[in-house]
mmCIF file with all atom_site columns, C-alpha atoms in Angstrom:
data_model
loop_
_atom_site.group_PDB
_atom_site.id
_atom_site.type_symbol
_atom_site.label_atom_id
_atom_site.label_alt_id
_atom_site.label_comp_id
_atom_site.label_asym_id
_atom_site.label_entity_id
_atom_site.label_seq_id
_atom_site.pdbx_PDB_ins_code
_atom_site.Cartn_x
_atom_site.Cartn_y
_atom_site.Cartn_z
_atom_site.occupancy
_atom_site.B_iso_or_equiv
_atom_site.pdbx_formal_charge
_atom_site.auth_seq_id
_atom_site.auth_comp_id
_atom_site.auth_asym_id
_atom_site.auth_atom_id
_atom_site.pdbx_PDB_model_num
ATOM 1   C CA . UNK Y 1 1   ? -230.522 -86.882  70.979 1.00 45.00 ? 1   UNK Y CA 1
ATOM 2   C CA . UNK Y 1 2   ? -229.028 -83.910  69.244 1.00 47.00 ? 2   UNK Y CA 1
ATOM 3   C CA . UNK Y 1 3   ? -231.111 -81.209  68.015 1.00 43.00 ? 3   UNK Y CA 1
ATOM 4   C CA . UNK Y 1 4   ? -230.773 -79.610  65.314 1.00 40.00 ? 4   UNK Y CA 1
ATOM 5   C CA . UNK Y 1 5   ? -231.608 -76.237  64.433 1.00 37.00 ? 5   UNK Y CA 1
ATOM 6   C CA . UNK Y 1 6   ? -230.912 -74.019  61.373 1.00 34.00 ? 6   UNK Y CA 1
ATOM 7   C CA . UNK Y 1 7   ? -228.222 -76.845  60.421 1.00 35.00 ? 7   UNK Y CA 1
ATOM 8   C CA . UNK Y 1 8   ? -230.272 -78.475  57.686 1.00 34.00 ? 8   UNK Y CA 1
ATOM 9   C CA . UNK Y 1 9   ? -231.590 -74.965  56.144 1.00 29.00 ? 9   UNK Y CA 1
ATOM 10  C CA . UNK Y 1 10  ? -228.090 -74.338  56.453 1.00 31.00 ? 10  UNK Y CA 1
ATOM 11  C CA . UNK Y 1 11  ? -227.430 -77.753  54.279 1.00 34.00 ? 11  UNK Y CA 1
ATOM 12  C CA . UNK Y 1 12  ? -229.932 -77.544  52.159 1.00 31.00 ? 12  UNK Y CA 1
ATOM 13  C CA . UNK Y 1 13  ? -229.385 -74.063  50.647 1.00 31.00 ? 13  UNK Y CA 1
ATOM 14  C CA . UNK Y 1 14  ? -225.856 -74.793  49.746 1.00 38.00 ? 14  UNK Y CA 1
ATOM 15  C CA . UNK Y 1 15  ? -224.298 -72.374  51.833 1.00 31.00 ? 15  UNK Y CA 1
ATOM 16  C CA . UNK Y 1 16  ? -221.058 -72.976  53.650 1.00 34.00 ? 16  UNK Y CA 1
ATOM 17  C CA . UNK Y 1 17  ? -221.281 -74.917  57.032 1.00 35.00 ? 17  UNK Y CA 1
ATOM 18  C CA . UNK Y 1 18  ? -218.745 -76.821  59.278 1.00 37.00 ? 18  UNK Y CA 1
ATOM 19  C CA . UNK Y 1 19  ? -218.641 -80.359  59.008 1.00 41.00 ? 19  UNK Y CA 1
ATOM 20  C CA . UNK Y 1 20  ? -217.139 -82.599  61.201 1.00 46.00 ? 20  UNK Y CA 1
ATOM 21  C CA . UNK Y 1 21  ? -216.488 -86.327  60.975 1.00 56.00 ? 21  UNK Y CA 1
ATOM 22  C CA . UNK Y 1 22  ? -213.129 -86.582  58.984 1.00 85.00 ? 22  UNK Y CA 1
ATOM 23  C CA . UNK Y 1 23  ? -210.124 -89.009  60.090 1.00 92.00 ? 23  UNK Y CA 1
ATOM 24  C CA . UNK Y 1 24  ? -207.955 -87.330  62.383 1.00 94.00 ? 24  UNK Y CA 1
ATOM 25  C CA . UNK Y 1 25  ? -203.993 -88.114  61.580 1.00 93.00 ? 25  UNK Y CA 1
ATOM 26  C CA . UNK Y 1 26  ? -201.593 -88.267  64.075 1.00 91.00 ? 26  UNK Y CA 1
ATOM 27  C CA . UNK Y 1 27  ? -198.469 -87.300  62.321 1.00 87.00 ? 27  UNK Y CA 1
ATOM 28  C CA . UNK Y 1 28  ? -194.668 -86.449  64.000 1.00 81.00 ? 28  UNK Y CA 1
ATOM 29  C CA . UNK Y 1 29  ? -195.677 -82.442  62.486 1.00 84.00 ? 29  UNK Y CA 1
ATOM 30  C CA . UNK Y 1 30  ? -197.673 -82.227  64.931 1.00 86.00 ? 30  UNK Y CA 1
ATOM 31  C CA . UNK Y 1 31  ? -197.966 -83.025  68.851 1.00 85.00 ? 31  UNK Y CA 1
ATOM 32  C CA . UNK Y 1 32  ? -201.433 -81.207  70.051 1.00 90.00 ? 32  UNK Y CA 1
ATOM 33  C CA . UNK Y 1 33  ? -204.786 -81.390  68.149 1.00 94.00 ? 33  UNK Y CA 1
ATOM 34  C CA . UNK Y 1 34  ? -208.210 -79.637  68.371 1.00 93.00 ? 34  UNK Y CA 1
ATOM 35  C CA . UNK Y 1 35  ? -210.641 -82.057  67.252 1.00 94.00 ? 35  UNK Y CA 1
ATOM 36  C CA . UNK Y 1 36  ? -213.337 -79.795  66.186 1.00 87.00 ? 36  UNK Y CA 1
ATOM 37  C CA . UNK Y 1 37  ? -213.510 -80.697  62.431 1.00 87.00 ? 37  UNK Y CA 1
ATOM 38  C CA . UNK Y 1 38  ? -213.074 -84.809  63.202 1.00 93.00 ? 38  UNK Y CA 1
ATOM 39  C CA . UNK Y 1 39  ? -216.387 -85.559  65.512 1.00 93.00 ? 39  UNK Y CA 1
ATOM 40  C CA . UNK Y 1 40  ? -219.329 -87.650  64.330 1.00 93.00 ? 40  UNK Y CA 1
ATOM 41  C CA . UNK Y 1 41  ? -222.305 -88.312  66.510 1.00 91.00 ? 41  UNK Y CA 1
ATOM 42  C CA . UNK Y 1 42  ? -225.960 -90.187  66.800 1.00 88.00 ? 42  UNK Y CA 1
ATOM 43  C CA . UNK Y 1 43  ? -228.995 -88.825  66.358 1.00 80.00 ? 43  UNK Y CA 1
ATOM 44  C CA . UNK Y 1 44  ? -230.803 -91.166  68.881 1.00 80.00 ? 44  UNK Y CA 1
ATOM 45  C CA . UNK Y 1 45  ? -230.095 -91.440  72.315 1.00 79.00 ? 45  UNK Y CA 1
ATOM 46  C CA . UNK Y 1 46  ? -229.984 -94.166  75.305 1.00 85.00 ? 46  UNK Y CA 1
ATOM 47  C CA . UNK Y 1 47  ? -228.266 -96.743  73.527 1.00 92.00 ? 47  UNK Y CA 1
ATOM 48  C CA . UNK Y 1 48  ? -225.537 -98.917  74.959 1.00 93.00 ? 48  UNK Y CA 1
ATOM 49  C CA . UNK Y 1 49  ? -221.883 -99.191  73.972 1.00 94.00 ? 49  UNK Y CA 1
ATOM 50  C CA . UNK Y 1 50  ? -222.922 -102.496 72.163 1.00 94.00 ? 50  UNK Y CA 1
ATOM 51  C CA . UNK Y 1 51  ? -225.614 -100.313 70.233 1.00 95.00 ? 51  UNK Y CA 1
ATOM 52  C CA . UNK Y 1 52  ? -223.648 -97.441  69.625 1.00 95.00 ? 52  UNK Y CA 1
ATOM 53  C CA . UNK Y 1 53  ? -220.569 -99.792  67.782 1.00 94.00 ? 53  UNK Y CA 1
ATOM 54  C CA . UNK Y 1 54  ? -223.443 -101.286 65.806 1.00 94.00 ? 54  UNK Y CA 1
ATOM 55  C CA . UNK Y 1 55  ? -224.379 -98.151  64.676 1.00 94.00 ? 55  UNK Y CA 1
ATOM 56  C CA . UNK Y 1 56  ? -221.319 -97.572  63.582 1.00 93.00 ? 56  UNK Y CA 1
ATOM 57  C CA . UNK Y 1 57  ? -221.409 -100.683 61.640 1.00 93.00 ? 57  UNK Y CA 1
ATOM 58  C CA . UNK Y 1 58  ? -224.017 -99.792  59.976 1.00 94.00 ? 58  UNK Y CA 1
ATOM 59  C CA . UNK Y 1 59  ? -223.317 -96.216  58.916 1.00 92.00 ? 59  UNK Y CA 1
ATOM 60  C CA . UNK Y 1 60  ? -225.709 -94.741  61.456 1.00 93.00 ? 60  UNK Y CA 1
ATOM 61  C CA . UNK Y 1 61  ? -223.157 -92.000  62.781 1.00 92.00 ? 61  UNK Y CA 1
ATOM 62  C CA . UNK Y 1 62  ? -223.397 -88.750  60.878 1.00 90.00 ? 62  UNK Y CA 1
ATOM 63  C CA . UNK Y 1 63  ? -221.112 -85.568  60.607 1.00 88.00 ? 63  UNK Y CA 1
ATOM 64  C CA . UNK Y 1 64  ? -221.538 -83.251  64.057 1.00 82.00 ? 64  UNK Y CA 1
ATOM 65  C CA . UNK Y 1 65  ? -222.345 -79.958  62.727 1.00 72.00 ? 65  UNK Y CA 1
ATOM 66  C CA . UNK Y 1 66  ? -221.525 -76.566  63.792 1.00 51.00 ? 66  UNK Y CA 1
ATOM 67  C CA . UNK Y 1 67  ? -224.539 -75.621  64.203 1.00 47.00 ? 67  UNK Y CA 1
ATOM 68  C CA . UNK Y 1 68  ? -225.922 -78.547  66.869 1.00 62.00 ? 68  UNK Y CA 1
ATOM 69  C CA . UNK Y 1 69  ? -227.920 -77.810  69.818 1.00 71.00 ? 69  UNK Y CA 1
ATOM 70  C CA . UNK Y 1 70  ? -226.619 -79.271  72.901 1.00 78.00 ? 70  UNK Y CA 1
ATOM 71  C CA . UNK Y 1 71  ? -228.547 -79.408  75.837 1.00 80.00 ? 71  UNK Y CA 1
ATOM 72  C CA . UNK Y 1 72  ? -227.883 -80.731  79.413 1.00 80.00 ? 72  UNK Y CA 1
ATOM 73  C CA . UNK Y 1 73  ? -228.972 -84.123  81.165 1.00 86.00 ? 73  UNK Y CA 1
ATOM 74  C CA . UNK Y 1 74  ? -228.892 -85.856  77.836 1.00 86.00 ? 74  UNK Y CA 1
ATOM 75  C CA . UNK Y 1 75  ? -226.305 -88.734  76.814 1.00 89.00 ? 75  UNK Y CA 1
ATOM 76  C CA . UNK Y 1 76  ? -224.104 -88.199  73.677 1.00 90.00 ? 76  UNK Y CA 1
ATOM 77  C CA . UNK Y 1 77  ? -222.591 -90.222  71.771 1.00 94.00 ? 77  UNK Y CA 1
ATOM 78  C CA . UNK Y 1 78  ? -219.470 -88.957  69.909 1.00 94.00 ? 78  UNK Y CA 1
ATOM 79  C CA . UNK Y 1 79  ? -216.982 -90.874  67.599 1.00 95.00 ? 79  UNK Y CA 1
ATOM 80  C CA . UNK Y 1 80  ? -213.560 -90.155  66.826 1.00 96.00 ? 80  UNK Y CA 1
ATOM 81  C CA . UNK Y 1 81  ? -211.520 -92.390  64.137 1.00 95.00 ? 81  UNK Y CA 1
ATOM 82  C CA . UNK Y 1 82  ? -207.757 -92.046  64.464 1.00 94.00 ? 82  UNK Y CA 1
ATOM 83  C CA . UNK Y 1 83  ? -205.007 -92.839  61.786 1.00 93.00 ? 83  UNK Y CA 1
ATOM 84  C CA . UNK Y 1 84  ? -201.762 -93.157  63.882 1.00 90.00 ? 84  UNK Y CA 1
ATOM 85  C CA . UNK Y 1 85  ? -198.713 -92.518  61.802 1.00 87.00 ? 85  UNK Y CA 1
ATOM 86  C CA . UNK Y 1 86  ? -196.294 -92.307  65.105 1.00 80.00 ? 86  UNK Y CA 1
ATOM 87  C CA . UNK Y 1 87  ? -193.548 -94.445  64.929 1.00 76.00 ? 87  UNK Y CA 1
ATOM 88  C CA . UNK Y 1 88  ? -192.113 -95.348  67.709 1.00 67.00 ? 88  UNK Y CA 1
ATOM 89  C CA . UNK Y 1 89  ? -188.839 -93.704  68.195 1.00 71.00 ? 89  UNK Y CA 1
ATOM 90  C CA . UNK Y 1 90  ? -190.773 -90.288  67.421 1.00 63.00 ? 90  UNK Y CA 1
ATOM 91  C CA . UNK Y 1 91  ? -194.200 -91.177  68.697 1.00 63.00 ? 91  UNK Y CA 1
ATOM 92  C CA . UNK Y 1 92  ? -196.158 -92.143  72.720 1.00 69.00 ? 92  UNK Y CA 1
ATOM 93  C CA . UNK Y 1 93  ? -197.778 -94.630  73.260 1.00 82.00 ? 93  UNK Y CA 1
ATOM 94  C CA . UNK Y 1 94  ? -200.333 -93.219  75.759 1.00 87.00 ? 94  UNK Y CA 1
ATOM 95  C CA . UNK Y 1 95  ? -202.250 -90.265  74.652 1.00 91.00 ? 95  UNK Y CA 1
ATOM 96  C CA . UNK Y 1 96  ? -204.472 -87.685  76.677 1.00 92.00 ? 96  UNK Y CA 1
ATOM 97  C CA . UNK Y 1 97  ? -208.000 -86.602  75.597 1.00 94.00 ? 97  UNK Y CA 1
ATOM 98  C CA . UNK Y 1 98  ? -208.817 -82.896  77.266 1.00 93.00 ? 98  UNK Y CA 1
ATOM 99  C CA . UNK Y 1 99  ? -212.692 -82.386  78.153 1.00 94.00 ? 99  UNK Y CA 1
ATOM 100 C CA . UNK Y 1 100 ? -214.310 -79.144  78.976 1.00 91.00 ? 100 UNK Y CA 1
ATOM 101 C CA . UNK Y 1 101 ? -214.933 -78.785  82.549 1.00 88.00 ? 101 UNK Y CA 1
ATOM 102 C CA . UNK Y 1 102 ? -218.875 -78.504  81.515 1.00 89.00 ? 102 UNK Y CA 1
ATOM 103 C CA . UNK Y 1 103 ? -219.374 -82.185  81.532 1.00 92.00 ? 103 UNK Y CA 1
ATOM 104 C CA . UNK Y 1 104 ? -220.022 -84.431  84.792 1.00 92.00 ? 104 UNK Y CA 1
ATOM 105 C CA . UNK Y 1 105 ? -219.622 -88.252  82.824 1.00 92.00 ? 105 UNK Y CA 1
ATOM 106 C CA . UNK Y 1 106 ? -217.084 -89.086  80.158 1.00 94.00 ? 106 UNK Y CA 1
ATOM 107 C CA . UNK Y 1 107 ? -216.500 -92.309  79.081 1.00 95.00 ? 107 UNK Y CA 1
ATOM 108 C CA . UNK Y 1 108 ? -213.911 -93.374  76.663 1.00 96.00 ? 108 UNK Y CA 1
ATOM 109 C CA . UNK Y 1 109 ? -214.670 -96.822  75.261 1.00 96.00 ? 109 UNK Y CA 1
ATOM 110 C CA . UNK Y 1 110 ? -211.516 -98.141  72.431 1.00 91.00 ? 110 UNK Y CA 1
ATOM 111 C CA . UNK Y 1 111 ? -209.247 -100.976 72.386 1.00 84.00 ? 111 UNK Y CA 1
ATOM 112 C CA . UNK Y 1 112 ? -206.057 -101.025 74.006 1.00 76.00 ? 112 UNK Y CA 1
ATOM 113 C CA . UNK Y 1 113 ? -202.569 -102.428 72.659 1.00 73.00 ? 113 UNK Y CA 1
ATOM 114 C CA . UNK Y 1 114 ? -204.035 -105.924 73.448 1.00 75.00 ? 114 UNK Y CA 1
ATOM 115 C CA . UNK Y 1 115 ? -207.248 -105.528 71.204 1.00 76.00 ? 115 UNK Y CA 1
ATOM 116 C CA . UNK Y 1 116 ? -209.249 -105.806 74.493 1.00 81.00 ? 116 UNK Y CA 1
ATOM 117 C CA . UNK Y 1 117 ? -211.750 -103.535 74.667 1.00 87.00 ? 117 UNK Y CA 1
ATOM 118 C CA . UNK Y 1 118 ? -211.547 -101.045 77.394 1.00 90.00 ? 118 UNK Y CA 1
ATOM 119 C CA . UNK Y 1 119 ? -213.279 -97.780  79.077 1.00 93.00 ? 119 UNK Y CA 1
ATOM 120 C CA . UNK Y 1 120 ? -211.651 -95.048  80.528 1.00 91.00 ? 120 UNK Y CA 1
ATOM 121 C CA . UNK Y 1 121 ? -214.024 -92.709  82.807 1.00 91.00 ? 121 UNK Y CA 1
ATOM 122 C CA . UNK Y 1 122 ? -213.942 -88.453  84.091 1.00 91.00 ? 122 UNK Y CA 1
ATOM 123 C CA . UNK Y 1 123 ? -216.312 -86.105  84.654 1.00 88.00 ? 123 UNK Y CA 1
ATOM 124 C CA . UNK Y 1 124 ? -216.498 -83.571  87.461 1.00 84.00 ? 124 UNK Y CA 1
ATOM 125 C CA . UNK Y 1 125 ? -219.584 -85.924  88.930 1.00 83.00 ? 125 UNK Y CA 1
ATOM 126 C CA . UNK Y 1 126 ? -217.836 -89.440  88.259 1.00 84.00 ? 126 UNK Y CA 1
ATOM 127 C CA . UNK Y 1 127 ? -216.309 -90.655  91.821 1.00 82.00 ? 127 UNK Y CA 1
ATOM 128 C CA . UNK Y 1 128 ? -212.731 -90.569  92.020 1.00 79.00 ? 128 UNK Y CA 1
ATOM 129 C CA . UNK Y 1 129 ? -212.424 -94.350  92.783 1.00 79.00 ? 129 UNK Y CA 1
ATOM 130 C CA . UNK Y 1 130 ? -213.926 -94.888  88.914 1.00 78.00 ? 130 UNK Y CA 1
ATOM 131 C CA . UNK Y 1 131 ? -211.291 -92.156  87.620 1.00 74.00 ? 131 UNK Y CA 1
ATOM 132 C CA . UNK Y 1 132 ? -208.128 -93.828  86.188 1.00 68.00 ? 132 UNK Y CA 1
ATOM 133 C CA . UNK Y 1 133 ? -206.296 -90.878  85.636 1.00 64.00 ? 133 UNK Y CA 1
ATOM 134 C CA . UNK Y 1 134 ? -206.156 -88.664  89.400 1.00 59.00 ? 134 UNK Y CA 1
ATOM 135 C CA . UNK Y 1 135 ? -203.359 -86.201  88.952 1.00 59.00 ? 135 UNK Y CA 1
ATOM 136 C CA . UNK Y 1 136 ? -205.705 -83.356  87.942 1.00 60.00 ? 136 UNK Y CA 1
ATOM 137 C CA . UNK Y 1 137 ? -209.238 -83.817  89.493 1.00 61.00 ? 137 UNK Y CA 1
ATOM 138 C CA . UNK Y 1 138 ? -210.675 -80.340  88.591 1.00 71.00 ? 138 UNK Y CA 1
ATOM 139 C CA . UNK Y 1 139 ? -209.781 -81.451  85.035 1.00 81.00 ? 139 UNK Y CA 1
ATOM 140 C CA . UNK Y 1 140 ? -211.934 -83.994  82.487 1.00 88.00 ? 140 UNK Y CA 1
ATOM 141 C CA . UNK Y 1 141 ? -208.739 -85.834  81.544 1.00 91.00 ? 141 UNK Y CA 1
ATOM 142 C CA . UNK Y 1 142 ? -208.664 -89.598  80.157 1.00 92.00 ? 142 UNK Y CA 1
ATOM 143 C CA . UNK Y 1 143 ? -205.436 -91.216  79.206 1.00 90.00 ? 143 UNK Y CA 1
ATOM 144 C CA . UNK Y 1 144 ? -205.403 -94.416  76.520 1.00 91.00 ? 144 UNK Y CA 1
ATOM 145 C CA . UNK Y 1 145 ? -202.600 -96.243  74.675 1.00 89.00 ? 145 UNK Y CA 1
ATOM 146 C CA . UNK Y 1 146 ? -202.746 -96.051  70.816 1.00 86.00 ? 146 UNK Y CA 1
ATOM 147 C CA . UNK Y 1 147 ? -199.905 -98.164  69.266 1.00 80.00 ? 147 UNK Y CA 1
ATOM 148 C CA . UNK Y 1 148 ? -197.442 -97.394  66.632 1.00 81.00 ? 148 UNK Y CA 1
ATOM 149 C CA . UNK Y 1 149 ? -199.820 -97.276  62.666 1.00 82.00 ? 149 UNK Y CA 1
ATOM 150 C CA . UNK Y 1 150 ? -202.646 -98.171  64.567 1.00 81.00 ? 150 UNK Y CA 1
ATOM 151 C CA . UNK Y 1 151 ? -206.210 -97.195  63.230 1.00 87.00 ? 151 UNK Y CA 1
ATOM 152 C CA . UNK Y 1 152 ? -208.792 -96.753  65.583 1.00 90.00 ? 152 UNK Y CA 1
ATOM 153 C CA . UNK Y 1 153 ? -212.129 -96.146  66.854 1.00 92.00 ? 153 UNK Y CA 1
ATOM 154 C CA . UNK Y 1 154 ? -212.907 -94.160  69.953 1.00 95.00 ? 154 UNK Y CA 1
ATOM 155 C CA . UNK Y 1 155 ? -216.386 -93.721  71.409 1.00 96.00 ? 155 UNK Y CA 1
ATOM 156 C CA . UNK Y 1 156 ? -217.432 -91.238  73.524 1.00 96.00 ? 156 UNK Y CA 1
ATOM 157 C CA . UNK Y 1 157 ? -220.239 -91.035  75.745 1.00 95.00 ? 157 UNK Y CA 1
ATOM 158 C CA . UNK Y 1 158 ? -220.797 -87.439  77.186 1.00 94.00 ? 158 UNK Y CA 1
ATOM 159 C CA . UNK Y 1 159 ? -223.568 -86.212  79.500 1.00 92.00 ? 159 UNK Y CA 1
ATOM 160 C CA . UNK Y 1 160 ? -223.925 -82.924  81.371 1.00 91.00 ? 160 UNK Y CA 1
ATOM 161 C CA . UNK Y 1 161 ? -225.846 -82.214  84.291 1.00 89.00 ? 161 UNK Y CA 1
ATOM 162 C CA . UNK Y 1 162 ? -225.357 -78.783  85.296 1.00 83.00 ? 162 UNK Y CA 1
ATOM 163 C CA . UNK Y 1 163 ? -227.681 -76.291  83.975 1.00 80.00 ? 163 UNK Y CA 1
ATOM 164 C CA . UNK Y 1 164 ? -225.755 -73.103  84.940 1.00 81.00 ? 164 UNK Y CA 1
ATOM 165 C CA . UNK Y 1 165 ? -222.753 -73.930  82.505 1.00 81.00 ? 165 UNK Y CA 1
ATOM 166 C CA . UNK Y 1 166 ? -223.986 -74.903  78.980 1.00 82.00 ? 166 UNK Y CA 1
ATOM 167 C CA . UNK Y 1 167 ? -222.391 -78.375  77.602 1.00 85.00 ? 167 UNK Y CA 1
ATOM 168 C CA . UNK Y 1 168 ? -219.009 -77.792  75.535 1.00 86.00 ? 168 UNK Y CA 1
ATOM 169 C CA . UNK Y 1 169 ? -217.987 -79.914  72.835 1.00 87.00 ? 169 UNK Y CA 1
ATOM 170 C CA . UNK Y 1 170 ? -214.270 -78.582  73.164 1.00 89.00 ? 170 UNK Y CA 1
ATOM 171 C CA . UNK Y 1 171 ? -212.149 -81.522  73.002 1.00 94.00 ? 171 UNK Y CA 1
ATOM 172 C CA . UNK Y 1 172 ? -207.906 -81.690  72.736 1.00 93.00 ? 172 UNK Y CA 1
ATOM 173 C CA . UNK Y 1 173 ? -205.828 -84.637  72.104 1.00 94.00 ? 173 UNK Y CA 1
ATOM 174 C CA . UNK Y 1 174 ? -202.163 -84.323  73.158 1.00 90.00 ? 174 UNK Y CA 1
ATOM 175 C CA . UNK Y 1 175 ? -199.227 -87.172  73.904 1.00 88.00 ? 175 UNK Y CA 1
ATOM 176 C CA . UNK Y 1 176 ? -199.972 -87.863  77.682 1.00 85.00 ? 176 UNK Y CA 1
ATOM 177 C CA . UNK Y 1 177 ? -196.117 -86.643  78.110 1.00 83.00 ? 177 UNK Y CA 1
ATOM 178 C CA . UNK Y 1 178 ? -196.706 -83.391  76.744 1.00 81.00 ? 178 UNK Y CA 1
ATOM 179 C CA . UNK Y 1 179 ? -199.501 -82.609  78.221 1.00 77.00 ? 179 UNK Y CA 1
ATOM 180 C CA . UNK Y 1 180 ? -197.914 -83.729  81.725 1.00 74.00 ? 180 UNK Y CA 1
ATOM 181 C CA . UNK Y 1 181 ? -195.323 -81.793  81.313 1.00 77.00 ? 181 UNK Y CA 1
ATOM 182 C CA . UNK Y 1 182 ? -197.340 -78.431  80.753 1.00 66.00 ? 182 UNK Y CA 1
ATOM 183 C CA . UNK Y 1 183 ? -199.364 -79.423  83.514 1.00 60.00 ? 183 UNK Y CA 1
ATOM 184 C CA . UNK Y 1 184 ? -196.238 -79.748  86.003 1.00 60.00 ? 184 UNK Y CA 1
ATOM 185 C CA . UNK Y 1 185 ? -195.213 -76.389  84.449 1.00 58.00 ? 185 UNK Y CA 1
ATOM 186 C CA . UNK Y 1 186 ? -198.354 -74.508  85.086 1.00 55.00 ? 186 UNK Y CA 1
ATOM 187 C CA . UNK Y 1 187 ? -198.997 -75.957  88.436 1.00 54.00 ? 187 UNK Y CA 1
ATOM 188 C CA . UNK Y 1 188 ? -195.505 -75.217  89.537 1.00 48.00 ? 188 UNK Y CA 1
ATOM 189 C CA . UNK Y 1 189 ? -196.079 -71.779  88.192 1.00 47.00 ? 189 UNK Y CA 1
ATOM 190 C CA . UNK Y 1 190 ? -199.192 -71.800  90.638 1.00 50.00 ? 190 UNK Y CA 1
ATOM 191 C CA . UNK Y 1 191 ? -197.267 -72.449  93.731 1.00 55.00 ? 191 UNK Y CA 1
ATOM 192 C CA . UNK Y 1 192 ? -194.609 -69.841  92.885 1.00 59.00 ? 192 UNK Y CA 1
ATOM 193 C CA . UNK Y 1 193 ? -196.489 -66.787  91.766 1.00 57.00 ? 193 UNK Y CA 1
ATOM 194 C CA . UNK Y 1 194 ? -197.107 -65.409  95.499 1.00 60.00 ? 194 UNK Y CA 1
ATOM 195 C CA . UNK Y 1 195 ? -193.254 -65.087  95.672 1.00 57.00 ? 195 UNK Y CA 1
ATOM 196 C CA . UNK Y 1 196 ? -192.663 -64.168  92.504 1.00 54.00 ? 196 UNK Y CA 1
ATOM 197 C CA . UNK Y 1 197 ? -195.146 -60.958  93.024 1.00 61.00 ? 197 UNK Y CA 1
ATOM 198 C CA . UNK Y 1 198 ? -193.888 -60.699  96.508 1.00 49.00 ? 198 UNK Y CA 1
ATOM 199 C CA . UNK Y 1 199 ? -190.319 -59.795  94.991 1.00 52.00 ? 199 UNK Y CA 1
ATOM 200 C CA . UNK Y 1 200 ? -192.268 -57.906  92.141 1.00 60.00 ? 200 UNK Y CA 1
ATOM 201 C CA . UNK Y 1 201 ? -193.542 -55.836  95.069 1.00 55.00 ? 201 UNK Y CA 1
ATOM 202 C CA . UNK Y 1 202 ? -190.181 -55.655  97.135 1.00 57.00 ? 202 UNK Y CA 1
ATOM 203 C CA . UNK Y 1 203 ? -188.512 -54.220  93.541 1.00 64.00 ? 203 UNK Y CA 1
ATOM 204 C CA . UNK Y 1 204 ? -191.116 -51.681  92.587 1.00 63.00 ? 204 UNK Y CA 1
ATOM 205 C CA . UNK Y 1 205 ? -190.581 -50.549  96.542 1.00 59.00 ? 205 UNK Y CA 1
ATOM 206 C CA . UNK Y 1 206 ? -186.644 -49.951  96.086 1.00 61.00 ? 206 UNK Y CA 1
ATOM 207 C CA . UNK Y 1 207 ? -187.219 -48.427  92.987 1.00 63.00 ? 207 UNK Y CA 1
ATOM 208 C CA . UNK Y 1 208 ? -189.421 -45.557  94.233 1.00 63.00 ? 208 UNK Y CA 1
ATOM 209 C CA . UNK Y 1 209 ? -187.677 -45.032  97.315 1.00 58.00 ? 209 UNK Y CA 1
#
């Protein structure tokens, strides 16, 4: 559960506080998206997927606020709706949801191009046989189709259970080939920035002899 602190002072005086829970649109304007402003959440805890969508059928999800104290080895439910107006020729059809390192389960639960409901799993304490996406293991990375005008649903069940790190509701939605594509660049970067300082070093040598 999600405590809350000075939130509903906040709320209840009137004065100005950050609410999240809107639809996020995917548009062609637009190819990476920080999705603080679009969250919704529960205010009870240990339900199961089947719970959690019937919450949501019944209206029990409310606005994540700013102000919301989140705490370590509890589970937390988040929703996301999406309004995909990609089109094909100058959309993706598999998308990439970016987690803070903080948390050790994620678990993506939507439905896939097939309207079969699926779940998608990271976290820095999940095994790496229940990871579907390996090709960055020190990241929280989950990768899910969303096709062309297709509304959606995505629920999110986050826990943290590290108590030196503080849990981090920092989440990024990118096309998977964007985000694959930085990711090649900055890890080939990586590997090449010993020799590129190494002829830094050799230059700044000729130079003051």
């Amino acid at each position: 559960m999600i405590k809350y602190t000075k939130t509903f002072l906040i709320l209840f005086l009137g004065l100005p506080v950050m609410l999240l829970g809107k639809t996020l649109v995917l548009t062609a304007d637009k190819t990476t998206y920080e999705l603080e402003g679009y969250l919704e959440t529960l205010l009870e805890g240990g339900l199961t997927i089947t719970e959690t969508r019937q919450a949501a059928l019944e209206g029990r999800f409310v606005p994540l606020l700013e102000y919301a104290d989140i705490v370590p080895f509890q589970d937390y439910w988040i929703k996301l709706e999406i309004d995909n107006q990609y089109t094909y020729e100058e959309g993706y059809v598999e998308w990439m949801l970016r987690f803070s390192r903080t948390w050790s389960t994620v678990e993506v639960y939507f439905t896939d191009l097939d309207q079969t409901s699926q779940v998608r799993k990271s976290g820095l304490f999940t095994p790496i046989s229940e990871r579907i996406f390996k090709a960055a293991l020190r990241e929280n990375l989950v990768k899910f189709p969303l096709a062309e005008g297709q509304n959606t649903n995505l629920f999110i069940r986050l826990r943290s259970d590290r108590v030196d790190i503080p849990p981090n509701l920092s989440i990024e939605l990118s096309p998977a080939e964007i985000y694959m594509k930085k990711f090649k660049q900055k890890r080939l970067y990586a590997k090449c920035q010993p020799l590129i300082n190494f002829y830094k070093w050799r230059l700044l040598v000729a130079v003051r002899c």
